XYZ file of C-alpha atoms in Angstrom:
458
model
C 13.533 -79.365 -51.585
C 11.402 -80.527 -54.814
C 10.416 -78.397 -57.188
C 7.049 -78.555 -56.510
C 7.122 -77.723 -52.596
C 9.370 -74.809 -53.696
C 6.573 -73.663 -56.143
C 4.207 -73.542 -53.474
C 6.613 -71.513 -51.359
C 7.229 -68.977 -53.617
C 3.285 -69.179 -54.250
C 2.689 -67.781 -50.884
C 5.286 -65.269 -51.400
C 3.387 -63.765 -54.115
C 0.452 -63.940 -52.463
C 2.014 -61.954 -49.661
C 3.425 -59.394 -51.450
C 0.022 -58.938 -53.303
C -1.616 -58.430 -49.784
C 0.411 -55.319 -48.971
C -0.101 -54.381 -52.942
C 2.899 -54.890 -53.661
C 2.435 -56.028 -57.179
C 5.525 -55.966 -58.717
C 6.737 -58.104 -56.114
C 4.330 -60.377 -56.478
C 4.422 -60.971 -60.062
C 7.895 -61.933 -59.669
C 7.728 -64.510 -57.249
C 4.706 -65.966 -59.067
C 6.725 -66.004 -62.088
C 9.363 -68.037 -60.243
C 6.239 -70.212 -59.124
C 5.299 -70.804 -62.771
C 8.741 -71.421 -63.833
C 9.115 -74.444 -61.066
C 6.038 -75.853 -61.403
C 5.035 -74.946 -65.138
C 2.007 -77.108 -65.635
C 0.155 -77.042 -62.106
C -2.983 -75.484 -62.941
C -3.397 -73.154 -59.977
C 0.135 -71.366 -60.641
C -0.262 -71.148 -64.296
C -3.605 -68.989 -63.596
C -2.001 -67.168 -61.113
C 1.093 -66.067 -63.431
C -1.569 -64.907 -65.955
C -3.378 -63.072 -63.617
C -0.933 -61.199 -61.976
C 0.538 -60.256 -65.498
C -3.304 -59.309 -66.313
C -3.696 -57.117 -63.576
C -0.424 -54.967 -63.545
C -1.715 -53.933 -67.673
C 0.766 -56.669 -69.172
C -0.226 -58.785 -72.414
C -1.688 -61.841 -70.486
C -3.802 -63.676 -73.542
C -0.796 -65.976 -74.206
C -0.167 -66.973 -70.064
C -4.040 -67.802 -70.313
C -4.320 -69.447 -72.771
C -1.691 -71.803 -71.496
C -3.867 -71.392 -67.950
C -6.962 -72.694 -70.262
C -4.797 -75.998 -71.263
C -3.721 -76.589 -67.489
C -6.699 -76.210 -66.215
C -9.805 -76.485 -68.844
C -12.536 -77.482 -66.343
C -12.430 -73.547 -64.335
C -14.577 -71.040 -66.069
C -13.018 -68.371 -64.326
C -9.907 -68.908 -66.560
C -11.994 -68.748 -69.642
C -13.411 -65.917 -68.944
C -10.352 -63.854 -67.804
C -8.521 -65.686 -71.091
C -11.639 -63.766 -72.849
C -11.140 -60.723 -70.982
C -7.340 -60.869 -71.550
C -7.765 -60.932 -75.066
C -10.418 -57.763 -75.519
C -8.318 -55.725 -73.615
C -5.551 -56.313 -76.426
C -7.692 -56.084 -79.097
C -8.587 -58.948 -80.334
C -12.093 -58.480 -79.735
C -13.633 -61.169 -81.836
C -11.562 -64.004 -80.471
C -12.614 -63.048 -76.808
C -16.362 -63.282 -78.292
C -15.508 -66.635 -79.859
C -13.817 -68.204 -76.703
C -17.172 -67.445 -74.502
C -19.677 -68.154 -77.229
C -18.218 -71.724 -77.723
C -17.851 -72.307 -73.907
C -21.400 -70.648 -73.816
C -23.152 -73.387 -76.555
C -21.585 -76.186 -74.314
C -22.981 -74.773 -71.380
C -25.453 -72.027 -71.840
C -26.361 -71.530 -67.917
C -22.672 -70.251 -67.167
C -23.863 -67.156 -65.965
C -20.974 -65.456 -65.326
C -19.590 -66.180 -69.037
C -22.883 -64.888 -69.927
C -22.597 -61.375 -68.367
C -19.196 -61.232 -69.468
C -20.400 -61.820 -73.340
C -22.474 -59.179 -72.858
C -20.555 -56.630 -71.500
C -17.902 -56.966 -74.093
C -20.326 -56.694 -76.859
C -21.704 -53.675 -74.902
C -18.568 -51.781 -74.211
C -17.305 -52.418 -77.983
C -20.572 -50.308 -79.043
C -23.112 -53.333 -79.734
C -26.104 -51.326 -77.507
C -28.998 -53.225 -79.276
C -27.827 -56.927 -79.718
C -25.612 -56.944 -77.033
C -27.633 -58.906 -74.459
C -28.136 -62.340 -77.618
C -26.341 -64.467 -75.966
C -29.365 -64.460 -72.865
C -31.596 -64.795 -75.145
C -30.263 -67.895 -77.080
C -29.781 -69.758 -73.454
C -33.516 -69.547 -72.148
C -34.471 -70.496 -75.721
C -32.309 -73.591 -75.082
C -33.119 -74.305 -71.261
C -36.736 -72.185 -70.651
C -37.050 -73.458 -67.442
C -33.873 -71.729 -66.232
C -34.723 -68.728 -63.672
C -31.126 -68.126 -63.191
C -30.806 -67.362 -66.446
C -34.091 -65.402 -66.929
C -32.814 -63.137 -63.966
C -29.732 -62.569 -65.289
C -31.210 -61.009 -68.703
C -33.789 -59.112 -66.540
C -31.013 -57.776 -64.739
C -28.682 -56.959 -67.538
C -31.825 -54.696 -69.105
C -32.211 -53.153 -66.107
C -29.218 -52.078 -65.365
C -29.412 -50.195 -68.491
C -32.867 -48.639 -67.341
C -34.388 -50.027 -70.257
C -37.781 -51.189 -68.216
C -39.972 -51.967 -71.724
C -37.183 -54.806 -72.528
C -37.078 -55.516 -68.854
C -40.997 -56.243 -68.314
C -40.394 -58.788 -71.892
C -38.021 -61.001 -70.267
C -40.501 -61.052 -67.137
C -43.292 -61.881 -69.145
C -41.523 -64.215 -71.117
C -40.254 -65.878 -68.438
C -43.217 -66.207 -66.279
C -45.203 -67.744 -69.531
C -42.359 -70.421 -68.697
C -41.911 -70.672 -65.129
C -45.238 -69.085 -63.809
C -44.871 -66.516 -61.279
C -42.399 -67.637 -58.759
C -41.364 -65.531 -55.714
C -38.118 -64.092 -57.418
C -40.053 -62.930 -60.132
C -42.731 -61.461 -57.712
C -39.759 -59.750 -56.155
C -37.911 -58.795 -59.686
C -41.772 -57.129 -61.144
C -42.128 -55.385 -57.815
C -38.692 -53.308 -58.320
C -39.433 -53.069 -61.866
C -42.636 -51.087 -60.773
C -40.987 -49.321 -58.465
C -38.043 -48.070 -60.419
C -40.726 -47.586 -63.501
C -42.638 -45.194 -61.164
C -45.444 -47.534 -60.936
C -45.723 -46.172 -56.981
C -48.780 -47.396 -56.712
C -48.471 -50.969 -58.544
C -45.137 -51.718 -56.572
C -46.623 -50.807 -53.110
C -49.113 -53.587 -54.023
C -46.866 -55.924 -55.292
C -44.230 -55.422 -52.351
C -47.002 -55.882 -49.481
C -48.029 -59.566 -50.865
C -44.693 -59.804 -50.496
C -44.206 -61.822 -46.942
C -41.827 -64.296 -45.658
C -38.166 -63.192 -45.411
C -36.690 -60.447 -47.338
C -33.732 -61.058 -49.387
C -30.837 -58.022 -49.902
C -32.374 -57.002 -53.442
C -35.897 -57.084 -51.662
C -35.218 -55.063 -48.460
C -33.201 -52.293 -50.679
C -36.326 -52.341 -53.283
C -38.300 -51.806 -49.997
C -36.552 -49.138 -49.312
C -36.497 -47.310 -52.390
C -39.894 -47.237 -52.792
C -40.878 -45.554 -49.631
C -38.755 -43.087 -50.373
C -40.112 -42.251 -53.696
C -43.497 -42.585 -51.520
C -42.647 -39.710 -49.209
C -42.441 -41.917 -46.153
C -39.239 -41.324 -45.108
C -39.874 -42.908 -41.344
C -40.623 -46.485 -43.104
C -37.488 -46.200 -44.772
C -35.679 -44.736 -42.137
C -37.394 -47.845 -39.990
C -36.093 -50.407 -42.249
C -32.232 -49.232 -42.978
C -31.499 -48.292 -39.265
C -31.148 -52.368 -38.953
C -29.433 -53.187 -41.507
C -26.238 -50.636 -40.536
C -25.157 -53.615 -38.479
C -25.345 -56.401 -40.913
C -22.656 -56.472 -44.441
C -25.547 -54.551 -45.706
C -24.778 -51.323 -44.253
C -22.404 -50.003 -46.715
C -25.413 -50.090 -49.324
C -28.015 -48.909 -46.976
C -25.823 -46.108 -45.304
C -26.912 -43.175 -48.124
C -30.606 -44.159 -47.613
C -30.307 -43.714 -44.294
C -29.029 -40.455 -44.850
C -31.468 -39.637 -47.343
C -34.267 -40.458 -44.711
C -32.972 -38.579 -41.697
C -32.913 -35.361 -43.932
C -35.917 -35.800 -44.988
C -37.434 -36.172 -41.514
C -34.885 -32.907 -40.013
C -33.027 -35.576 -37.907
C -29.674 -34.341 -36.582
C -28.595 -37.762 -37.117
C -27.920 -36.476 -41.085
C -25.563 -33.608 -39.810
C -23.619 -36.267 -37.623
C -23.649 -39.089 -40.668
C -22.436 -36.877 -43.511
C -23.057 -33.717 -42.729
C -19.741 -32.093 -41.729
C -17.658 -30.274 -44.363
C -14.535 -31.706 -42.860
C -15.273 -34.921 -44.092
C -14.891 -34.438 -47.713
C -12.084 -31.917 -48.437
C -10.067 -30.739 -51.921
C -5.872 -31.628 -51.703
C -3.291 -31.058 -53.494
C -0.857 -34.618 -54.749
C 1.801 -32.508 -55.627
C 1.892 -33.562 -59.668
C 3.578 -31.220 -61.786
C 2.278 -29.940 -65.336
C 4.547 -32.558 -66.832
C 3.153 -35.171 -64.994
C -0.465 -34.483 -65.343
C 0.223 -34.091 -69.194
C 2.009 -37.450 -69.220
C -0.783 -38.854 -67.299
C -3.392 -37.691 -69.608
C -1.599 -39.363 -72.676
C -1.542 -42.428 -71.174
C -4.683 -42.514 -69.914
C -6.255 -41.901 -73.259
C -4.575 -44.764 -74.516
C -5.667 -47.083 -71.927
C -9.386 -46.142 -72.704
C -10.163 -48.512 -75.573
C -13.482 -48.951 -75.333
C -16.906 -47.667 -77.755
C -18.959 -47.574 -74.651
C -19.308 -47.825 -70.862
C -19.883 -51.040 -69.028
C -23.580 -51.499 -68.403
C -23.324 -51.607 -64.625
C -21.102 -48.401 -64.501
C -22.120 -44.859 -63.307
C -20.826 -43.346 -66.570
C -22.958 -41.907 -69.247
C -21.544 -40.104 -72.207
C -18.017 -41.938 -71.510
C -15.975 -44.629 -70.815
C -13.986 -46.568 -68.099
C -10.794 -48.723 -67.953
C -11.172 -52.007 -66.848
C -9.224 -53.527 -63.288
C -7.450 -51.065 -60.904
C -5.508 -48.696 -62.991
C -3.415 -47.577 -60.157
C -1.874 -50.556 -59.654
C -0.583 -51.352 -62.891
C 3.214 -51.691 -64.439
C 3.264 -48.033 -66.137
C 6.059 -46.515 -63.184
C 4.063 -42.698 -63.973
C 1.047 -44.402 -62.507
C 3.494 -45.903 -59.791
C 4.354 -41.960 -58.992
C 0.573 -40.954 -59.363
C -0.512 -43.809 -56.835
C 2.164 -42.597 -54.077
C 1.354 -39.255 -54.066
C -2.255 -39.473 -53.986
C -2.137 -41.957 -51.255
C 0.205 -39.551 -49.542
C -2.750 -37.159 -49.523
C -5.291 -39.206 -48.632
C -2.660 -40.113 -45.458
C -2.435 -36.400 -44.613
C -6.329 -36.014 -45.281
C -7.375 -38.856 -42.576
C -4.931 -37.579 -40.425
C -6.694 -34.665 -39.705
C -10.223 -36.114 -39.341
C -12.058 -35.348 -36.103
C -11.362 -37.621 -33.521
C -12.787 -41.602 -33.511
C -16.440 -42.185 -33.023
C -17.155 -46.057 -33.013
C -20.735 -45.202 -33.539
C -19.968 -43.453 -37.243
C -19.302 -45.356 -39.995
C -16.619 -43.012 -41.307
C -15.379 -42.031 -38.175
C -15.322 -45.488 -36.285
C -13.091 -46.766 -39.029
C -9.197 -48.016 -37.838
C -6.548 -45.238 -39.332
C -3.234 -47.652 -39.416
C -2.688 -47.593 -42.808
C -4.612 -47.359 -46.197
C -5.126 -49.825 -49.441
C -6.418 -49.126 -52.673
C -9.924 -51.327 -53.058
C -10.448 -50.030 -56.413
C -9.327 -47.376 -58.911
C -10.095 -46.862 -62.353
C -10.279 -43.607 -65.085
C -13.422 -41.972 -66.335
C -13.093 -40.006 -70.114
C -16.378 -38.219 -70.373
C -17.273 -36.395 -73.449
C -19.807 -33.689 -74.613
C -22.682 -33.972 -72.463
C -21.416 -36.843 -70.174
C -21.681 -36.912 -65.794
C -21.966 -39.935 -63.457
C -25.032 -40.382 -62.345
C -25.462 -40.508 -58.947
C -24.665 -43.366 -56.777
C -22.288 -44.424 -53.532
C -19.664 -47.001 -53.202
C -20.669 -49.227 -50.736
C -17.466 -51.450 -50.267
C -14.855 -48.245 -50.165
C -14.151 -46.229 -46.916
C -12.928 -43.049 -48.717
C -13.442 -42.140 -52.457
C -11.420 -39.929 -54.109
C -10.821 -38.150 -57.864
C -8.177 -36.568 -59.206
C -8.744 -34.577 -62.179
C -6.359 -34.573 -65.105
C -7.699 -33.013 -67.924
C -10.816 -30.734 -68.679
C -12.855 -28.642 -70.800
C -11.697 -25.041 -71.848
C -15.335 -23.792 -71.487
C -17.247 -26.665 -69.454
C -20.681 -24.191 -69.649
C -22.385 -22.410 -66.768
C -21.797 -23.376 -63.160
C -22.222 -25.850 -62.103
C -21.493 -27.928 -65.236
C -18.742 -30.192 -64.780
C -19.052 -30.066 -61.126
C -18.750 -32.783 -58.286
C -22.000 -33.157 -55.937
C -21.730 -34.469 -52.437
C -24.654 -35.582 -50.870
C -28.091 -35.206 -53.385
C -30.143 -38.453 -53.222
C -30.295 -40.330 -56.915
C -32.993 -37.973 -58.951
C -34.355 -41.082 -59.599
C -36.417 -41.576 -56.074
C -38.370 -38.443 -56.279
C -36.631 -36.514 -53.308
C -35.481 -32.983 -53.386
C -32.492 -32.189 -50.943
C -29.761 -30.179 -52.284
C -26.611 -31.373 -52.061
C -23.879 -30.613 -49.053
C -21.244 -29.610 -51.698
C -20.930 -28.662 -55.195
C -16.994 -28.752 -56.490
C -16.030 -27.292 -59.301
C -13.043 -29.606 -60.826
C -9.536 -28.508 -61.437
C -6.287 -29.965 -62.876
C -4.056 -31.292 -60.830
C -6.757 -31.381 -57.614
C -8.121 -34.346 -55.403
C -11.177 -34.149 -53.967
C -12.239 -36.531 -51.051
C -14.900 -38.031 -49.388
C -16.560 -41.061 -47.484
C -17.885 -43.751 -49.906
C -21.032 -43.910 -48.799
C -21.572 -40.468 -49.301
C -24.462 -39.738 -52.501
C -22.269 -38.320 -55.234
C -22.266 -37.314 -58.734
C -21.249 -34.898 -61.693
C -23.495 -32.123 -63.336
C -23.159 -32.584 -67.402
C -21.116 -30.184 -69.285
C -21.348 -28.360 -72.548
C -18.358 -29.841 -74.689
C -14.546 -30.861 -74.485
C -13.091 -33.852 -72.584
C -13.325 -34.426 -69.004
C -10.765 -37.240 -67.838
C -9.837 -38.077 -64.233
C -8.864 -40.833 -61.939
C -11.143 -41.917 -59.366
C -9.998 -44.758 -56.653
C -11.154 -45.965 -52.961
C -9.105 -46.673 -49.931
C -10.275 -48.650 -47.645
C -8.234 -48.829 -43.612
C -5.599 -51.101 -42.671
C -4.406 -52.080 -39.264
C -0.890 -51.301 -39.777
């Protein structure tokens, strides 16, 4: 057997074991893979990322990814990414600005420039790199809807409405800009303005366009037009974004369809993992340490806090290996006792074999900080477990979870199916697409970690 074909072997071994999550496993067979075939670009990548992802220094197994392979920009980047999240913030910035001046329409290293500056605490300049590429290629509307979106994201419409202008001085007014001024009016409360712009809007909508369609007739009252254009969508790989709106709608209109979406109380419920006081106080030590940032990530739901970077629950650290099997022991008892299948329900019509992290990750709010509220379109159930919090949070209900409100931000008032006050040591579950969202409090630290699970067939 050559050494290559045995690479490849132990290759799919690794990316085996990764599909159950098993990823100590599966760093050790990719090791083996790198160690047989040490120069073949795709395993060299591979060993870094696995090393990456389970919270090992990876900058060095990158960097040797980078020389395999120098033509993928997705090694680049994660070479950059490797390096912030060990420190070494100004090299990361160096790697993507170079790769950047070579090639300033990489998007994706774009974004990623950003977001480091960002989360490091650059809040003004952070967003330079945009604006040095559609100096250098004007004509770019990828690029020009990239910096749009990274403003927005930030709800910082005045910048926002700039980089439109600017860029329609350059391009004139294309649809996508149409489409991009049309949800800045609508998410600027321009109600009026973005009904116009949205009805010379014809031809077929896009995702971002239906959604922005949505939104807006919300925040216009009309409920049945919104209600009229999600109810399709629930069978398309849309419907774990349009889901909440949905929701929203059918309350709004007094449809019993709400109580038999999200309405139940015994589909969100508090549990108990088990962890003792040791553990949780372990936990929250090396939690802390893992949050290194200034600032939260511009897309994230955080204000007044930060969040770690990839899944935290499945890295090397074994307290986080004991943390991850008891929650997901809970979560397992939880689903268990979930009324019966209904292949109508999104929730309910869900397989029960088995259950996967799709994401976890730890929140460290301060004085004054909450998520705002939002869903998770791509999880089945979402879950938090709290780990440490303030000794006087304020008056009820700050601090609290909320299940159910729509966003504040489209105008409609229903209150919320459940309002959870936190507590160390306590999970508290619900379906993903569920509206959620924290109430501020007064002063201390609020730190938790918050994951999805998604079914498996087995």
């Amino acid at each position: 057997m050559s050494a290559a074909f045995e690479a490849e072997v132990w290759r799919e071994k690794a990316r085996a074991l990764r599909a159950v999550q098993d990823m100590a496993g599966a760093d050790r067979a990719i090791a083996e893979a790198a160690r047989l075939a040490p120069t073949d670009p795709l395993t060299t990548f591979l060993r870094a990322q696995s090393a990456y992802e389970l919270g090992h220094p990876a900058a060095a197994l990158f960097a040797e990814a980078v020389r395999c392979w120098p033509e993928n920009p997705d090694v680049l980047r994660n070479h950059a990414l490797a390096l912030a999240s060990e420190g070494h913030h100004a090299e990361a910035e160096a790697v993507l600005t170079r790769a950047l001046a070579a090639r300033p329409d990489w998007l994706d290293g774009q974004r990623v420039l950003a977001s480091l500056r960002y989360s490091h605490g650059d809040a003004e300049t952070y967003d330079a790199g945009f604006a040095e590429a559609v100096r250098a290629q004007p004509r770019n509307q990828g690029l020009w809807l990239g910096w749009f979106t990274l403003r927005a994201q930030q709800r910082d419409w005045p910048a926002a409405r700039r980089i439109l202008d600017k860029a329609g001085a350059h391009l004139g007014e294309t649809r996508a800009l149409a489409v991009a001024r049309a949800f800045l009016a609508s998410e600027c409360g321009a109600l009026g303005e973005a009904q116009t712009r949205l009805a010379a809007l014809t031809g077929a909508d896009d995702e971002f366009l239906v959604l922005c369609r949505i939104r807006t007739a919300l925040r216009a009252g009309d409920a049945a037009a919104a209600r009229d254009l999600a109810l399709p969508l629930t069978a398309t790989r849309l419907a774990g974004q349009v889901w909440p709106y949905l929701s929203t709608a059918w309350r709004m209109l007094g449809d019993p369809n709400a109580a038999w979406l999200d309405g139940d109380p015994v589909l969100h419920g508090v549990l108990d993992p088990g962890l003792s006081a040791a553990e949780i106080t372990d936990l929250a030590a090396l939690l802390r340490r893992l949050h290194t940032a200034s600032l939260p990530y511009a897309e994230q739901s955080v204000r007044h806090g930060t969040q770690t970077d990839r899944s935290i629950l499945l890295r090397h650290e074994p307290l986080l290996g004991t943390v991850r099997a008891r929650l997901m022991e809970a979560l397992r008892d939880f689903v268990a006792n979930l009324p019966p299948p209904d292949p109508r329900h999104p929730v309910l019509g869900r397989a029960r074999g088995g259950l996967q992290i799709s994401g976890s990750w730890s929140v460290r709010l301060g004085a004054g900080g909450f998520n705002v509220t939002h869903s998770h379109p791509v999880g089945w159930f979402s879950a938090v477990l709290y780990v440490a919090l303030p000794d006087d949070p304020g008056a009820a209900p700050a601090g609290a979870l909320h299940l159910g409100a729509p966003p504040p931000e489209l105008g409609v008032t229903l209150d919320p199916y459940a309002v959870i006050p936190p507590h160390v040591g306590h999970v508290v579950a619900f379906p993903s697409i569920l509206w959620h969202g924290t109430y501020p409090f007064a002063a201390g630290e609020r730190l938790n970690i918050a994951f999805d699970v998604v079914p498996t067939s087995v």
